[in-house]
Coordinates of C-alpha atoms in Angstrom, one line a residue:
M1 CA 87.3 74.0 72.4
K2 CA 86.3 73.5 68.8
N3 CA 87.4 69.8 68.5
W4 CA 86.7 68.6 72.2
E5 CA 83.9 66.0 71.1
S6 CA 86.3 64.8 68.0
M7 CA 89.3 64.7 70.6
E8 CA 87.4 62.6 73.3
A9 CA 86.1 60.1 70.5
F10 CA 89.7 59.8 69.0
I11 CA 91.0 58.8 72.5
E12 CA 88.3 56.5 73.5
V13 CA 88.8 54.8 70.0
V14 CA 92.5 54.3 70.8
R15 CA 91.6 53.2 74.5
Q16 CA 88.8 50.4 73.4
G17 CA 90.8 49.5 70.4
S18 CA 87.7 49.9 67.9
F19 CA 85.1 52.2 66.9
S20 CA 82.3 50.1 68.0
A21 CA 83.7 49.8 71.5
A22 CA 84.4 53.5 71.5
A23 CA 80.7 54.1 70.7
I24 CA 79.3 52.0 73.2
K25 CA 81.5 53.7 76.0
L26 CA 80.5 57.3 74.7
D27 CA 76.8 56.2 74.2
V28 CA 76.8 57.2 70.6
S29 CA 76.6 55.4 67.2
A30 CA 79.6 53.9 65.7
S31 CA 78.8 56.0 62.4
H32 CA 79.0 59.1 64.7
I33 CA 82.5 58.1 66.0
S34 CA 83.7 57.8 62.5
R35 CA 82.5 61.1 61.5
L36 CA 84.1 62.9 64.1
I37 CA 87.3 61.3 63.5
S38 CA 87.2 61.9 59.8
Q39 CA 86.3 65.6 60.9
L40 CA 89.4 65.9 63.3
E41 CA 92.0 64.5 60.7
A42 CA 90.6 67.0 58.4
D43 CA 90.8 69.8 60.7
L44 CA 94.4 68.7 61.7
G45 CA 95.3 68.1 58.1
T46 CA 96.8 64.6 58.8
T47 CA 95.6 61.0 59.3
L48 CA 95.6 59.9 62.9
L49 CA 94.2 56.3 62.5
F50 CA 94.9 53.5 59.9
R51 CA 91.8 51.3 59.7
T52 CA 91.4 47.9 58.6
T53 CA 88.6 45.6 59.0
R54 CA 90.0 43.8 61.9
R55 CA 92.0 46.3 63.7
I56 CA 93.2 50.2 63.8
R57 CA 96.8 51.4 64.2
L58 CA 98.0 54.9 65.1
S59 CA 100.1 56.9 62.7
E60 CA 103.3 58.6 63.7
A61 CA 100.8 61.9 64.0
G62 CA 98.2 60.0 65.9
E63 CA 100.5 58.7 68.2
L64 CA 101.9 62.2 69.0
Y65 CA 98.3 63.5 69.1
Y66 CA 97.2 60.9 71.4
Q67 CA 100.3 61.3 73.9
H68 CA 99.3 65.0 74.5
C69 CA 95.7 64.5 74.7
R70 CA 95.0 61.3 76.6
D71 CA 95.0 62.9 79.9
L72 CA 92.6 65.9 79.1
P73 CA 89.3 64.4 79.7
E74 CA 90.2 63.2 83.2
A75 CA 91.9 66.8 83.9
L76 CA 88.4 68.4 82.8
S77 CA 86.6 66.0 84.9
S78 CA 88.8 66.6 87.9
A79 CA 88.3 70.3 87.5
E80 CA 84.8 70.2 87.3
E81 CA 84.8 68.0 90.4
M82 CA 86.8 70.7 92.3
I83 CA 84.7 73.4 91.6
S84 CA 81.6 71.4 92.5
T85 CA 83.3 70.8 95.7
L86 CA 84.2 74.5 96.0
N87 CA 80.8 75.5 95.6
Q88 CA 79.3 73.1 98.2
A89 CA 82.1 73.4 100.9
P90 CA 84.2 76.3 102.7
I91 CA 87.6 75.6 101.2
G92 CA 90.3 77.3 99.4
A93 CA 92.1 80.6 99.5
F94 CA 90.2 83.6 101.0
K95 CA 91.5 87.1 101.2
M96 CA 90.0 89.8 103.3
T97 CA 90.8 93.2 105.1
C98 CA 90.0 95.1 107.9
A99 CA 90.9 98.4 109.9
T100 CA 94.1 97.6 111.7
T101 CA 93.1 97.9 115.5
F102 CA 89.6 96.4 115.1
G103 CA 91.0 93.6 113.1
E104 CA 93.5 92.8 115.6
R105 CA 91.0 93.2 118.6
Y106 CA 87.9 91.6 117.4
I107 CA 88.2 90.0 113.6
A108 CA 91.5 88.0 113.9
P109 CA 90.7 86.1 116.9
L110 CA 87.2 85.1 115.6
M111 CA 88.8 84.3 112.2
N112 CA 91.3 82.1 114.1
D113 CA 88.5 80.4 115.9
F114 CA 86.6 79.8 112.4
L115 CA 89.7 78.4 111.1
L116 CA 90.0 75.2 113.8
D117 CA 86.7 74.3 112.4
H118 CA 87.3 74.8 108.8
P119 CA 91.3 73.9 108.2
K120 CA 90.9 73.5 104.3
I121 CA 90.5 77.4 104.0
D122 CA 93.8 79.2 103.5
L123 CA 93.5 82.7 105.0
D124 CA 95.4 86.0 103.9
F125 CA 94.4 88.6 106.1
H126 CA 95.5 92.1 105.5
L127 CA 95.3 94.8 108.4
T128 CA 95.2 98.3 107.2
N129 CA 93.6 101.6 107.5
R130 CA 93.7 102.0 103.7
A131 CA 90.6 101.7 101.7
V132 CA 91.4 98.9 99.2
D133 CA 90.0 98.3 96.0
L134 CA 88.3 94.9 96.4
I135 CA 88.5 94.0 92.6
E136 CA 91.9 95.4 91.9
E137 CA 93.8 93.6 94.5
G138 CA 91.7 90.6 94.6
F139 CA 89.7 90.7 98.1
D140 CA 87.0 88.3 98.7
L141 CA 85.5 90.3 101.8
A142 CA 86.3 93.8 103.3
I143 CA 85.2 94.9 106.8
R144 CA 84.5 98.7 106.7
M145 CA 83.4 101.4 109.3
G146 CA 81.0 104.1 108.8
S147 CA 78.2 104.9 106.3
M148 CA 78.2 102.5 102.9
K149 CA 78.8 104.9 99.8
D150 CA 79.7 102.4 97.5
S151 CA 77.0 100.7 95.6
S152 CA 79.4 98.7 93.3
H153 CA 79.8 96.2 96.0
L154 CA 77.4 94.1 98.2
S155 CA 77.2 94.5 101.8
R156 CA 76.0 93.0 105.3
R157 CA 75.7 94.9 108.6
L158 CA 78.1 93.3 111.1
C159 CA 77.3 95.8 114.1
D160 CA 76.8 99.2 115.3
R161 CA 79.5 101.5 116.0
V162 CA 79.4 104.8 118.1
E163 CA 81.8 107.8 117.8
Y164 CA 82.7 109.7 120.6
L165 CA 84.2 113.1 120.7
C166 CA 86.6 113.1 123.7
A167 CA 89.1 114.9 125.4
S168 CA 91.2 114.5 128.6
R169 CA 90.4 116.4 131.8
H170 CA 93.6 118.0 131.7
Y171 CA 92.9 119.6 128.3
I172 CA 89.3 120.6 129.3
D173 CA 90.9 122.5 132.3
Q174 CA 93.4 124.1 130.2
Y175 CA 91.1 125.2 127.2
G176 CA 87.8 124.9 128.2
M177 CA 84.8 122.8 127.3
P178 CA 83.1 123.3 123.8
H179 CA 79.6 123.8 123.9
T180 CA 78.6 124.0 120.1
L181 CA 79.7 122.7 116.8
T182 CA 81.0 125.7 115.8
E183 CA 83.2 126.5 118.7
L184 CA 85.5 123.3 117.6
T185 CA 87.1 125.7 115.3
K186 CA 88.6 127.4 118.4
H187 CA 90.1 124.2 119.8
R188 CA 93.1 121.9 119.1
C189 CA 91.6 119.1 117.0
L190 CA 93.5 115.7 116.2
I191 CA 92.4 114.0 113.3
G192 CA 92.8 110.3 112.2
S193 CA 92.8 109.1 108.6
K194 CA 89.7 111.5 107.8
N195 CA 89.3 115.1 108.0
H196 CA 85.9 115.4 109.2
W197 CA 83.9 114.5 112.0
L198 CA 80.3 113.0 112.2
F199 CA 77.6 114.5 114.1
Q200 CA 73.7 114.8 114.3
Q201 CA 72.2 118.3 114.3
N202 CA 68.3 119.2 114.3
G203 CA 67.9 115.1 113.5
Q204 CA 70.0 115.5 110.2
R205 CA 73.5 113.7 109.8
K206 CA 76.1 116.5 109.6
E207 CA 79.9 116.1 108.7
V208 CA 82.2 118.9 110.1
K209 CA 85.3 119.3 108.1
V210 CA 88.2 119.6 110.8
S211 CA 91.8 121.3 110.3
S212 CA 94.6 120.1 112.6
Q213 CA 98.4 120.3 113.4
W214 CA 98.2 116.9 114.5
R215 CA 97.4 113.9 112.0
S216 CA 97.7 110.1 112.3
N217 CA 96.6 107.2 110.5
S218 CA 97.0 105.2 113.7
G219 CA 94.2 104.9 116.1
P220 CA 96.1 104.0 119.1
A221 CA 98.5 107.0 118.4
L222 CA 95.4 109.3 118.4
L223 CA 94.2 107.8 121.7
D224 CA 97.4 108.5 123.0
A225 CA 97.3 111.9 122.1
V226 CA 94.1 112.6 123.5
R227 CA 94.8 111.0 126.8
K228 CA 97.8 113.2 127.0
G229 CA 95.8 116.5 126.6
L230 CA 97.1 117.4 123.2
G231 CA 93.7 118.1 122.0
I232 CA 90.0 116.8 121.1
A233 CA 89.7 113.9 118.8
Q234 CA 86.4 111.5 117.4
L235 CA 87.2 108.0 118.1
P236 CA 85.0 104.6 117.9
D237 CA 83.6 103.3 121.2
Y238 CA 85.9 100.4 121.1
Y239 CA 88.7 102.8 121.6
V240 CA 87.3 104.8 124.6
N241 CA 84.6 103.3 126.3
E242 CA 86.9 102.0 129.0
D243 CA 88.5 105.7 129.3
I244 CA 85.0 107.2 129.4
A245 CA 83.7 104.9 132.1
N246 CA 86.7 105.5 134.6
G247 CA 87.1 109.4 133.8
K248 CA 90.3 109.3 132.2
L249 CA 88.4 111.0 129.0
I250 CA 85.5 113.3 128.7
A251 CA 82.7 112.7 126.1
L252 CA 82.0 116.1 124.5
L253 CA 79.0 117.7 122.9
P254 CA 76.7 114.6 123.5
Q255 CA 73.7 116.7 122.3
Y256 CA 75.3 116.4 118.8
Q257 CA 76.6 112.8 118.9
Y258 CA 75.5 110.9 115.9
P259 CA 73.4 107.7 117.1
Y260 CA 75.4 105.2 115.5
S261 CA 77.3 104.2 112.3
G262 CA 77.9 100.8 111.1
V263 CA 80.3 98.1 110.4
W264 CA 80.0 96.3 107.2
L265 CA 81.1 93.0 105.5
V266 CA 81.9 94.5 102.0
Y267 CA 82.2 92.0 99.1
P268 CA 82.2 91.9 95.4
K269 CA 79.0 91.2 93.7
A270 CA 78.8 87.9 92.1
R271 CA 75.7 85.7 90.9
Q272 CA 76.3 84.0 94.1
P273 CA 78.4 84.2 97.2
S274 CA 80.8 81.3 97.4
P275 CA 80.3 79.1 100.3
K276 CA 83.5 80.2 102.2
L277 CA 82.4 83.8 101.8
Q278 CA 78.6 82.9 103.0
A279 CA 80.0 80.7 106.1
I280 CA 82.7 83.5 107.2
C281 CA 79.9 86.1 106.9
D282 CA 77.3 84.3 108.9
Y283 CA 79.9 83.2 111.5
L284 CA 81.2 86.9 111.9
I285 CA 77.4 88.1 112.2
Q286 CA 76.4 85.4 114.4
R287 CA 79.6 85.9 116.9
F288 CA 79.0 89.8 117.3
Q289 CA 75.1 89.2 117.8
K290 CA 75.9 86.8 120.8
N291 CA 78.7 88.9 122.4
S292 CA 77.9 92.4 123.2
T293 CA 81.4 93.5 124.4
F294 CA 82.9 93.4 120.9
A295 CA 81.9 97.1 119.8

Protein backbone atom coordinates (compact mmCIF):
# COMPACT_ATOMS: atom_id res chain seq x y z
CA MET A 1 0.00 0.00 0.00
CA LYS A 2 1.44 3.36 -1.09
CA ASN A 3 0.64 5.35 2.09
CA TRP A 4 0.85 2.58 4.65
CA GLU A 5 3.79 4.02 6.62
CA SER A 6 2.26 7.51 6.55
CA MET A 7 -1.15 6.17 7.61
CA GLU A 8 0.44 4.24 10.49
CA ALA A 9 2.24 7.41 11.61
CA PHE A 10 -1.00 9.42 11.44
CA ILE A 11 -2.92 6.86 13.51
CA GLU A 12 -0.19 6.81 16.16
CA VAL A 13 -0.04 10.62 16.35
CA VAL A 14 -3.78 10.73 17.02
CA ARG A 15 -3.55 7.95 19.61
CA GLN A 16 -0.54 9.39 21.43
CA GLY A 17 -1.65 13.02 21.15
CA SER A 18 1.69 14.34 19.88
CA PHE A 19 4.35 13.87 17.21
CA SER A 20 7.09 13.22 19.77
CA ALA A 21 5.13 10.51 21.59
CA ALA A 22 4.23 8.84 18.28
CA ALA A 23 7.91 8.97 17.26
CA ILE A 24 8.90 7.19 20.47
CA LYS A 25 6.19 4.55 19.93
CA LEU A 26 7.29 3.88 16.35
CA ASP A 27 11.02 4.22 17.15
CA VAL A 28 11.66 6.98 14.61
CA SER A 29 12.41 10.70 14.85
CA ALA A 30 9.72 13.34 15.33
CA SER A 31 10.86 15.05 12.13
CA HIS A 32 10.32 11.80 10.22
CA ILE A 33 6.78 11.58 11.60
CA SER A 34 6.15 15.17 10.54
CA ARG A 35 7.37 14.49 6.99
CA LEU A 36 5.15 11.38 6.73
CA ILE A 37 2.04 13.31 7.83
CA SER A 38 2.79 16.15 5.43
CA GLN A 39 3.26 13.71 2.57
CA LEU A 40 0.00 11.95 3.45
CA GLU A 41 -1.88 15.25 3.47
CA ALA A 42 -0.35 16.16 0.11
CA ASP A 43 -1.32 12.80 -1.38
CA LEU A 44 -4.89 13.10 -0.06
CA GLY A 45 -5.15 16.75 -1.01
CA THR A 46 -6.51 17.82 2.37
CA THR A 47 -5.48 18.85 5.88
CA LEU A 48 -5.75 16.07 8.44
CA LEU A 49 -4.26 17.71 11.52
CA PHE A 50 -4.18 21.26 12.88
CA ARG A 51 -0.90 21.71 14.75
CA THR A 52 -0.15 24.11 17.58
CA THR A 53 2.83 24.31 19.90
CA ARG A 54 0.80 22.70 22.70
CA ARG A 55 -1.57 20.21 21.00
CA ILE A 56 -2.91 18.74 17.78
CA ARG A 57 -6.52 18.72 16.58
CA LEU A 58 -8.16 16.63 13.90
CA SER A 59 -9.81 18.35 10.96
CA GLU A 60 -13.15 17.05 9.69
CA ALA A 61 -11.29 15.10 6.99
CA GLY A 62 -8.79 13.89 9.58
CA GLU A 63 -11.57 12.60 11.83
CA LEU A 64 -13.16 10.72 8.92
CA TYR A 65 -9.81 9.30 7.79
CA TYR A 66 -8.96 8.16 11.32
CA GLN A 67 -12.31 6.42 11.83
CA HIS A 68 -11.75 4.35 8.68
CA CYS A 69 -8.07 3.58 9.26
CA ARG A 70 -7.64 3.17 13.00
CA ASP A 71 -8.18 -0.61 13.06
CA LEU A 72 -6.05 -1.47 10.03
CA PRO A 73 -2.67 -1.94 11.81
CA GLU A 74 -4.26 -4.38 14.28
CA ALA A 75 -6.04 -6.18 11.43
CA LEU A 76 -2.74 -6.56 9.57
CA SER A 77 -1.00 -7.79 12.71
CA SER A 78 -3.80 -10.29 13.34
CA ALA A 79 -3.64 -11.52 9.75
CA GLU A 80 0.12 -12.00 10.02
CA GLU A 81 -0.31 -13.91 13.29
CA MET A 82 -2.95 -16.15 11.71
CA ILE A 83 -0.71 -16.89 8.72
CA SER A 84 2.17 -17.63 11.06
CA THR A 85 -0.03 -20.02 13.03
CA LEU A 86 -1.30 -21.59 9.82
CA ASN A 87 2.28 -22.22 8.73
CA GLN A 88 3.18 -23.85 12.04
CA ALA A 89 0.22 -26.07 12.89
CA PRO A 90 -2.26 -28.19 10.91
CA ILE A 91 -5.37 -26.01 11.07
CA GLY A 92 -7.91 -24.60 8.63
CA ALA A 93 -9.82 -25.81 5.58
CA PHE A 94 -8.56 -28.85 3.68
CA LYS A 95 -10.13 -30.16 0.47
CA MET A 96 -9.22 -33.62 -0.82
CA THR A 97 -10.52 -36.21 -3.26
CA CYS A 98 -10.22 -39.94 -3.83
CA ALA A 99 -11.74 -42.71 -5.95
CA THR A 100 -15.05 -43.68 -4.41
CA THR A 101 -14.57 -47.27 -3.19
CA PHE A 102 -10.94 -46.90 -2.11
CA GLY A 103 -11.87 -43.68 -0.34
CA GLU A 104 -14.86 -45.19 1.44
CA ARG A 105 -13.04 -48.34 2.45
CA TYR A 106 -9.64 -47.04 3.48
CA ILE A 107 -9.11 -43.28 3.35
CA ALA A 108 -12.29 -42.01 5.05
CA PRO A 109 -11.79 -44.09 8.24
CA LEU A 110 -8.18 -42.95 8.49
CA MET A 111 -9.08 -39.31 7.94
CA ASN A 112 -11.77 -39.58 10.61
CA ASP A 113 -9.16 -40.93 13.02
CA PHE A 114 -6.79 -38.11 12.02
CA LEU A 115 -9.44 -35.46 12.73
CA LEU A 116 -9.91 -36.76 16.27
CA ASP A 117 -6.36 -35.54 16.98
CA HIS A 118 -6.61 -32.43 14.78
CA PRO A 119 -10.04 -30.89 15.46
CA LYS A 120 -9.02 -27.52 14.01
CA ILE A 121 -8.93 -28.91 10.46
CA ASP A 122 -12.13 -28.43 8.45
CA LEU A 123 -12.25 -31.37 6.01
CA ASP A 124 -14.03 -31.33 2.65
CA PHE A 125 -13.68 -34.88 1.27
CA HIS A 126 -14.94 -35.58 -2.27
CA LEU A 127 -15.33 -39.20 -3.37
CA THR A 128 -15.44 -39.47 -7.16
CA ASN A 129 -13.98 -41.61 -9.92
CA ARG A 130 -13.59 -38.50 -12.06
CA ALA A 131 -10.07 -37.08 -12.45
CA VAL A 132 -10.59 -33.65 -10.89
CA ASP A 133 -8.51 -30.58 -11.77
CA LEU A 134 -6.71 -29.80 -8.52
CA ILE A 135 -5.98 -26.17 -9.38
CA GLU A 136 -9.24 -25.21 -11.07
CA GLU A 137 -11.40 -26.95 -8.45
CA GLY A 138 -9.34 -25.90 -5.45
CA PHE A 139 -8.22 -29.28 -4.11
CA ASP A 140 -5.31 -29.52 -1.68
CA LEU A 141 -4.80 -33.26 -2.18
CA ALA A 142 -5.90 -36.04 -4.52
CA ILE A 143 -5.38 -39.78 -4.04
CA ARG A 144 -4.89 -41.31 -7.47
CA MET A 145 -4.34 -44.80 -8.81
CA GLY A 146 -1.92 -46.09 -11.43
CA SER A 147 1.19 -44.56 -12.95
CA MET A 148 1.88 -40.86 -12.47
CA LYS A 149 1.96 -38.97 -15.77
CA ASP A 150 1.17 -35.39 -14.76
CA SER A 151 4.45 -33.63 -13.94
CA SER A 152 2.65 -30.36 -13.13
CA HIS A 153 1.92 -31.72 -9.63
CA LEU A 154 3.99 -33.23 -6.84
CA SER A 155 3.33 -36.73 -5.57
CA ARG A 156 4.23 -39.22 -2.86
CA ARG A 157 3.65 -42.96 -3.08
CA LEU A 158 1.02 -44.18 -0.64
CA CYS A 159 1.08 -47.91 -1.37
CA ASP A 160 1.31 -50.51 -4.13
CA ARG A 161 -1.73 -51.81 -5.96
CA VAL A 162 -2.00 -55.00 -8.00
CA GLU A 163 -4.65 -55.37 -10.69
CA TYR A 164 -6.10 -58.79 -11.46
CA LEU A 165 -7.72 -59.95 -14.66
CA CYS A 166 -10.45 -62.23 -13.44
CA ALA A 167 -13.67 -64.05 -14.25
CA SER A 168 -16.13 -66.31 -12.48
CA ARG A 169 -15.99 -70.12 -12.70
CA HIS A 170 -19.35 -70.02 -14.47
CA TYR A 171 -17.95 -67.76 -17.21
CA ILE A 172 -14.84 -69.92 -17.71
CA ASP A 173 -16.96 -73.06 -17.95
CA GLN A 174 -19.11 -71.40 -20.58
CA TYR A 175 -16.53 -69.51 -22.67
CA GLY A 176 -13.19 -71.07 -21.84
CA MET A 177 -9.93 -69.73 -20.43
CA PRO A 178 -7.89 -67.14 -22.39
CA HIS A 179 -4.21 -68.06 -22.71
CA THR A 180 -2.77 -65.02 -24.52
CA LEU A 181 -3.51 -61.32 -24.69
CA THR A 182 -4.71 -61.60 -28.28
CA GLU A 183 -7.37 -64.10 -27.23
CA LEU A 184 -9.07 -61.40 -25.16
CA THR A 185 -10.71 -60.10 -28.34
CA LYS A 186 -12.76 -63.32 -28.41
CA HIS A 187 -14.08 -62.82 -24.88
CA ARG A 188 -16.71 -60.70 -23.25
CA CYS A 189 -14.78 -57.88 -21.63
CA LEU A 190 -16.28 -55.66 -18.95
CA ILE A 191 -14.66 -52.28 -18.44
CA GLY A 192 -14.76 -49.56 -15.84
CA SER A 193 -13.83 -45.92 -16.25
CA LYS A 194 -10.80 -46.73 -18.47
CA ASN A 195 -10.92 -48.47 -21.85
CA HIS A 196 -7.51 -50.14 -21.52
CA TRP A 197 -6.04 -52.85 -19.34
CA LEU A 198 -2.52 -52.92 -17.97
CA PHE A 199 -0.20 -55.92 -18.48
CA GLN A 200 3.47 -56.84 -18.62
CA GLN A 201 4.85 -58.60 -21.70
CA ASN A 202 8.51 -59.55 -22.15
CA GLY A 203 9.39 -57.38 -19.16
CA GLN A 204 7.73 -54.32 -20.66
CA ARG A 205 4.61 -52.43 -19.64
CA LYS A 206 1.81 -53.03 -22.12
CA GLU A 207 -1.59 -51.37 -22.32
CA VAL A 208 -4.28 -53.28 -24.19
CA LYS A 209 -7.26 -51.32 -25.49
CA VAL A 210 -10.51 -53.06 -24.69
CA SER A 211 -13.92 -52.75 -26.31
CA SER A 212 -17.07 -53.82 -24.52
CA GLN A 213 -20.84 -53.77 -24.56
CA TRP A 214 -20.81 -53.39 -20.77
CA ARG A 215 -19.25 -50.40 -19.04
CA SER A 216 -19.60 -48.64 -15.70
CA ASN A 217 -17.65 -46.10 -13.66
CA SER A 218 -18.61 -48.03 -10.52
CA GLY A 219 -16.16 -50.60 -9.19
CA PRO A 220 -18.77 -52.47 -7.12
CA ALA A 221 -21.07 -52.67 -10.15
CA LEU A 222 -18.21 -54.05 -12.24
CA LEU A 223 -17.35 -56.60 -9.56
CA ASP A 224 -20.97 -57.72 -9.36
CA ALA A 225 -21.07 -58.24 -13.13
CA VAL A 226 -17.92 -60.38 -12.99
CA ARG A 227 -19.26 -62.44 -10.10
CA LYS A 228 -22.45 -63.13 -12.06
CA GLY A 229 -20.52 -64.43 -15.07
CA LEU A 230 -21.21 -61.57 -17.50
CA GLY A 231 -17.57 -61.40 -18.57
CA ILE A 232 -13.91 -60.73 -17.80
CA ALA A 233 -12.69 -57.61 -16.02
CA GLN A 234 -9.51 -56.15 -14.59
CA LEU A 235 -9.99 -55.00 -11.02
CA PRO A 236 -7.68 -53.82 -8.20
CA ASP A 237 -6.65 -56.23 -5.48
CA TYR A 238 -8.79 -54.61 -2.80
CA TYR A 239 -11.89 -55.55 -4.80
CA VAL A 240 -11.06 -59.19 -5.61
CA ASN A 241 -8.51 -60.55 -3.11
CA GLU A 242 -11.16 -62.26 -1.02
CA ASP A 243 -13.09 -63.67 -4.02
CA ILE A 244 -9.92 -65.08 -5.56
CA ALA A 245 -8.86 -66.59 -2.24
CA ASN A 246 -12.18 -68.38 -1.71
CA GLY A 247 -12.48 -69.50 -5.34
CA LYS A 248 -15.43 -67.32 -6.35
CA LEU A 249 -13.25 -65.65 -8.99
CA ILE A 250 -10.33 -67.00 -11.05
CA ALA A 251 -7.25 -64.90 -11.77
CA LEU A 252 -6.48 -65.04 -15.51
CA LEU A 253 -3.24 -64.67 -17.52
CA PRO A 254 -0.97 -64.48 -14.46
CA GLN A 255 2.07 -64.58 -16.76
CA TYR A 256 1.05 -61.17 -18.10
CA GLN A 257 0.08 -59.60 -14.79
CA TYR A 258 1.73 -56.24 -14.21
CA PRO A 259 3.75 -56.46 -10.95
CA TYR A 260 2.01 -53.48 -9.36
CA SER A 261 0.80 -49.98 -9.96
CA GLY A 262 0.86 -47.29 -7.32
CA VAL A 263 -1.58 -45.35 -5.22
CA TRP A 264 -0.36 -41.77 -5.03
CA LEU A 265 -0.85 -38.70 -2.89
CA VAL A 266 -0.93 -35.88 -5.44
CA TYR A 267 -0.89 -32.17 -4.64
CA PRO A 268 -0.18 -28.88 -6.46
CA LYS A 269 3.35 -27.58 -6.57
CA ALA A 270 4.08 -24.99 -3.90
CA ARG A 271 7.18 -23.43 -2.43
CA GLN A 272 6.59 -25.40 0.74
CA PRO A 273 3.76 -27.81 1.67
CA SER A 274 1.49 -26.46 4.38
CA PRO A 275 1.68 -28.11 7.82
CA LYS A 276 -1.78 -29.66 7.34
CA LEU A 277 -0.85 -31.13 3.95
CA GLN A 278 2.44 -32.43 5.33
CA ALA A 279 0.75 -33.88 8.42
CA ILE A 280 -2.02 -35.61 6.46
CA CYS A 281 0.36 -37.14 3.90
CA ASP A 282 2.76 -38.34 6.61
CA TYR A 283 -0.12 -39.82 8.59
CA LEU A 284 -1.65 -41.72 5.66
CA ILE A 285 1.70 -43.13 4.53
CA GLN A 286 2.55 -44.20 8.07
CA ARG A 287 -0.79 -45.96 8.55
CA PHE A 288 -0.55 -47.81 5.24
CA GLN A 289 2.97 -48.94 6.05
CA LYS A 290 1.84 -50.30 9.42
CA ASN A 291 -1.26 -52.10 8.18
CA SER A 292 -0.72 -54.54 5.33
CA THR A 293 -4.44 -55.33 5.08
CA PHE A 294 -5.31 -52.06 3.37
CA ALA A 295 -4.51 -52.69 -0.28
